[in-house]
Coordinates of C-alpha atoms and ligand atoms in Angstrom, one line a residue:
X1 CA 139.9 86.3 68.1
X2 CA 137.0 86.7 70.5
X3 CA 134.9 83.6 70.2
X4 CA 131.7 85.5 70.9
X5 CA 132.2 87.6 67.7
X6 CA 131.7 84.4 65.7
X7 CA 128.3 83.6 67.0
X8 CA 125.5 85.2 65.1
X9 CA 121.8 85.5 65.6
X10 CA 119.7 85.3 68.7
X11 CA 121.0 84.1 72.0
X12 CA 117.6 82.8 72.9
X13 CA 114.4 82.1 71.0
X14 CA 111.4 80.8 73.0
X15 CA 108.5 79.9 70.7
X16 CA 104.9 79.2 72.0
X17 CA 106.2 77.5 75.1
X18 CA 103.8 76.0 77.6
X19 CA 104.9 74.4 80.9
X20 CA 102.4 72.7 83.1
X21 CA 102.9 70.8 86.3
X22 CA 100.5 68.2 87.6
X23 CA 98.5 69.2 90.7
X24 CA 96.4 66.3 91.9
X25 CA 93.9 65.5 89.2
X26 CA 94.4 69.0 87.7
X27 CA 97.5 70.9 86.5
X28 CA 99.2 74.2 87.1
X29 CA 100.1 76.3 84.0
X30 CA 103.5 77.8 85.0
X31 CA 104.4 79.1 81.6
X32 CA 101.5 79.9 79.2
X33 CA 102.1 80.2 75.4
X34 CA 105.2 82.3 75.9
X35 CA 107.2 83.8 73.0
X36 CA 110.5 85.6 73.7
X37 CA 113.5 86.5 71.7
X38 CA 116.8 87.7 73.3
X39 CA 119.7 88.8 71.2
X40 CA 123.4 88.3 71.8
X41 CA 124.7 90.7 74.4
X42 CA 121.4 91.7 75.9
X43 CA 121.1 92.2 79.7
X44 CA 117.5 91.3 80.6
X45 CA 115.7 91.4 83.9
X46 CA 112.7 89.1 84.4
X47 CA 110.4 90.5 87.1
X48 CA 107.0 89.4 88.5
X49 CA 105.3 88.3 91.6
X50 CA 106.1 85.0 93.3
X51 CA 104.5 82.2 91.3
X52 CA 104.5 84.1 88.0
X53 CA 106.7 81.6 86.3
X54 CA 110.1 83.3 86.5
X55 CA 112.0 80.2 87.8
X56 CA 110.2 77.9 85.5
X57 CA 111.2 80.1 82.5
X58 CA 114.8 80.2 83.6
X59 CA 114.9 76.4 84.0
X60 CA 113.5 76.0 80.5
X61 CA 116.2 78.4 79.1
X62 CA 118.9 76.4 81.0
X63 CA 117.5 73.0 79.8
X64 CA 117.0 72.0 83.4
X65 CA 113.3 71.5 82.6
X66 CA 111.7 70.6 79.3
X67 CA 108.6 72.4 77.9
X68 CA 105.2 70.6 77.8
X69 CA 104.9 72.1 74.3
X70 CA 106.8 74.6 72.2
X71 CA 110.5 75.1 71.6
X72 CA 113.5 76.7 73.2
X73 CA 116.6 77.5 71.2
X74 CA 119.5 78.8 73.2
X75 CA 123.2 79.3 72.7
X76 CA 123.0 77.7 69.3
X77 CA 121.1 74.6 70.2
X78 CA 117.5 73.5 69.8
X79 CA 117.1 72.1 73.3
X80 CA 114.2 69.8 72.4
X81 CA 116.5 67.9 70.0
X82 CA 119.1 67.1 72.7
X83 CA 119.2 63.9 74.8
X84 CA 119.6 64.3 78.6
X85 CA 123.3 63.8 78.3
X86 CA 123.5 66.1 75.3
X87 CA 121.6 68.8 77.3
X88 CA 124.0 68.4 80.3
X89 CA 127.0 68.8 77.9
X90 CA 125.5 71.8 76.2
X91 CA 124.7 73.4 79.5
X92 CA 128.1 72.8 80.9
X93 CA 129.7 74.6 78.0
X94 CA 127.3 77.3 77.2
X95 CA 125.4 78.4 80.3
X96 CA 126.5 79.8 83.6
X97 CA 123.9 79.5 86.4
X98 CA 123.7 81.6 89.5
X99 CA 121.2 80.8 92.3
X100 CA 119.8 82.7 95.3
X101 CA 121.4 80.5 97.9
X102 CA 124.8 80.3 96.1
X103 CA 125.0 76.5 96.2
X104 CA 128.7 76.2 96.7
X105 CA 130.0 72.8 97.8
X106 CA 130.9 73.3 101.5
X107 CA 133.8 70.8 101.7
X108 CA 135.7 72.3 98.7
X109 CA 137.7 75.5 98.8
X110 CA 136.4 78.5 96.8
X111 CA 138.9 77.9 94.1
X112 CA 138.0 74.2 93.9
X113 CA 134.4 75.1 93.6
X114 CA 135.3 77.2 90.5
X115 CA 137.4 74.5 89.0
X116 CA 134.7 71.8 89.3
X117 CA 132.7 72.8 86.2
X118 CA 135.9 73.0 84.2
X119 CA 136.6 69.4 85.2
X120 CA 133.1 68.3 84.2
X121 CA 133.1 70.1 80.8
X122 CA 136.7 69.6 79.8
X123 CA 136.5 72.7 77.7
X124 CA 139.4 74.4 79.5
X125 CA 142.7 72.5 79.3
X126 CA 143.5 70.8 82.6
X127 CA 146.8 72.7 83.1
X128 CA 145.0 76.0 82.9
X129 CA 142.2 75.3 85.3
X130 CA 143.8 76.3 88.6
X131 CA 145.1 79.6 87.2
X132 CA 141.8 80.3 85.5
X133 CA 139.9 79.8 88.8
X134 CA 142.2 82.4 90.4
X135 CA 141.8 84.8 87.5
X136 CA 138.0 84.5 87.7
X137 CA 138.0 85.1 91.5
X138 CA 140.1 88.2 90.9
X139 CA 137.7 89.2 88.2
X140 CA 134.8 89.2 90.7
X141 CA 136.9 90.9 93.4
X142 CA 137.6 88.0 95.8
X143 CA 141.0 86.7 94.6
X144 CA 142.2 86.8 98.3
X145 CA 139.5 84.3 99.3
X146 CA 140.5 81.5 96.9
X147 CA 141.8 79.0 99.5
X148 CA 139.0 79.4 102.1
X149 CA 136.0 77.3 102.6
X150 CA 132.7 78.9 101.5
X151 CA 131.5 79.1 105.1
X152 CA 134.3 81.5 105.9
X153 CA 133.0 84.0 103.3
X154 CA 130.2 86.6 103.7
X155 CA 127.0 86.2 101.6
X156 CA 128.2 88.7 99.1
X157 CA 131.5 87.0 98.7
X158 CA 129.8 83.6 98.3
X159 CA 127.7 85.0 95.6
X160 CA 130.8 86.4 93.8
X161 CA 132.3 83.0 94.1
X162 CA 129.2 81.5 92.6
X163 CA 129.4 84.0 89.7
X164 CA 133.1 83.0 89.2
X165 CA 132.0 79.4 89.1
X166 CA 129.3 80.2 86.6
X167 CA 132.0 81.8 84.4
X168 CA 134.3 78.7 84.6
X169 CA 133.8 77.5 81.1
X170 CA 133.5 80.9 79.6
X171 CA 129.7 80.5 78.7
X172 CA 128.1 83.0 76.3
X173 CA 124.9 82.9 78.4
X174 CA 124.5 83.7 82.1
X175 CA 121.2 82.9 83.9
X176 CA 120.7 84.1 87.4
X177 CA 117.6 83.3 89.6
X178 CA 117.2 86.0 92.3
X179 CA 121.0 86.2 92.8
X180 CA 120.6 89.1 95.2
X181 CA 117.5 87.7 97.0
X182 CA 119.6 86.7 100.0
X183 CA 121.8 89.8 100.2
X184 CA 121.5 93.2 101.9
X185 CA 120.8 96.0 99.5
X186 CA 124.3 97.4 99.5
X187 CA 125.8 94.0 98.8
X188 CA 123.1 93.3 96.2
X189 CA 124.1 96.5 94.3
X190 CA 127.7 95.4 94.2
X191 CA 126.8 92.0 92.9
X192 CA 124.6 93.5 90.2
X193 CA 127.5 95.7 89.2
X194 CA 129.5 92.5 88.6
X195 CA 126.8 91.3 86.2
X196 CA 126.8 94.7 84.5
X197 CA 130.6 94.4 84.0
X198 CA 130.2 90.9 82.5
X199 CA 127.5 92.2 80.2
X200 CA 129.8 95.0 79.1
X201 CA 132.2 92.3 78.0
X202 CA 129.6 90.9 75.7
X203 CA 127.9 88.2 77.7
X204 CA 124.2 87.7 77.4
X205 CA 122.6 87.8 80.8
X206 CA 119.1 87.0 82.0
X207 CA 118.5 87.8 85.7
X208 CA 115.3 87.1 87.7
X209 CA 115.1 89.7 90.4
X210 CA 113.0 91.5 92.9
X211 CA 115.4 94.5 93.1
X212 CA 113.4 97.7 92.7
X213 CA 116.3 99.6 91.1
X214 CA 117.2 96.9 88.6
X215 CA 116.3 99.3 85.8
X216 CA 119.4 101.3 86.6
X217 CA 121.5 98.3 85.6
X218 CA 119.7 96.3 82.9
X219 CA 118.8 97.2 79.3
X220 CA 115.5 95.5 79.1
X221 CA 112.8 94.4 81.6
X222 CA 110.3 91.7 81.1
X223 CA 107.3 91.3 83.4
X224 CA 105.6 88.0 83.9
X225 CA 102.1 87.5 85.2
X226 CA 100.7 84.0 85.3
X227 CA 103.3 82.6 83.0
X228 CA 102.7 85.3 80.3
X229 CA 104.8 88.3 79.3
X230 CA 102.6 91.4 80.1
X231 CA 105.3 94.0 79.6
X232 CA 108.6 94.0 77.7
X233 CA 110.4 97.3 78.0
X234 CA 113.7 98.7 76.8
X235 CA 115.4 100.6 79.6
X236 CA 117.2 103.7 78.4
X237 CA 118.4 105.1 81.7
X238 CA 121.8 103.5 81.5
Ligands
ADP301 P1 108.3 82.2 90.4 O1 109.8 81.8 90.2 O2 108.0 83.4 89.6 O3 108.0 82.4 91.8 P2 107.7 79.5 89.6 O4 108.2 79.4 88.2 O5 108.5 78.9 90.6 O6 107.4 81.1 89.8 O7 106.3 78.9 89.6 C1 105.2 79.1 88.7 C2 104.0 78.3 89.0 O8 104.3 76.9 88.8 C3 103.6 78.4 90.5 O9 102.2 78.3 90.5 C4 104.2 77.2 91.2 O10 103.5 76.8 92.3 C5 104.2 76.2 90.1 N1 105.3 75.2 90.1 C6 106.6 75.5 89.9 N2 107.4 74.4 90.0 C7 106.5 73.4 90.3 C8 106.7 72.0 90.5 N3 107.9 71.4 90.4 N4 105.6 71.3 90.7 C9 104.3 71.8 90.8 N5 104.1 73.1 90.6 C10 105.2 73.9 90.3
MG302 MG1 111.3 81.7 91.5

């Protein structure tokens, strides 16, 4: 049975979250009393100008940062109730992260990069990991690059490898911070199509992006200004 069918309720519930950073004697309010619910299977774009709080929000959803106040519930866990090691374990099993600059380890092959999170989380049986890495690389269209070092791949191929790595432990939730920000527009479109395919399989996806035509791909667009949601729109074009 598909495990995702067994999970009920919201994928994400952000309640009255504030995140401030110290700035000299003062502080910057990066996220300002933000409420946000995202259901299982949604495909959401977060847009907004530089400095509007997009990365901060994503880091709060991933449990990389903790809110100054308020609560974040994601993938079945109240993140505030978890210890640092509990958060790391939760993240490893439930969240796939994709970044603008890929962040592949340069000394490991592409397949080894994909296997690494499997080794950390120990969710996938050890005997399955190598084959699974190959399957995931096939899934994102770069099965033939598995044994190369990341530096031998194009930017688009490296981002596909990073997406395969994010899928390593079959997480229900994918979070991507400007995953196309370092790609030409044609390559960016192809990478966004990979996300669309993963969403069609039932994964919940939140993608921070500057792409103008993101509305052709996602189902919902949230706009941030100064750490607040100023627009939250369903996209019907799809
Ligand atoms: P975005 O991703 O939309 O560009 P960020 O979430 O990175 O926005 O930043 C939101 C605000 O918080 C900005 O004013 C930024 O300068 C500030 N900020 C983000 N991270 C830090 C940090 N680690 N220390 C201090 N200020 C930060
Ligand atoms: Mg950012």
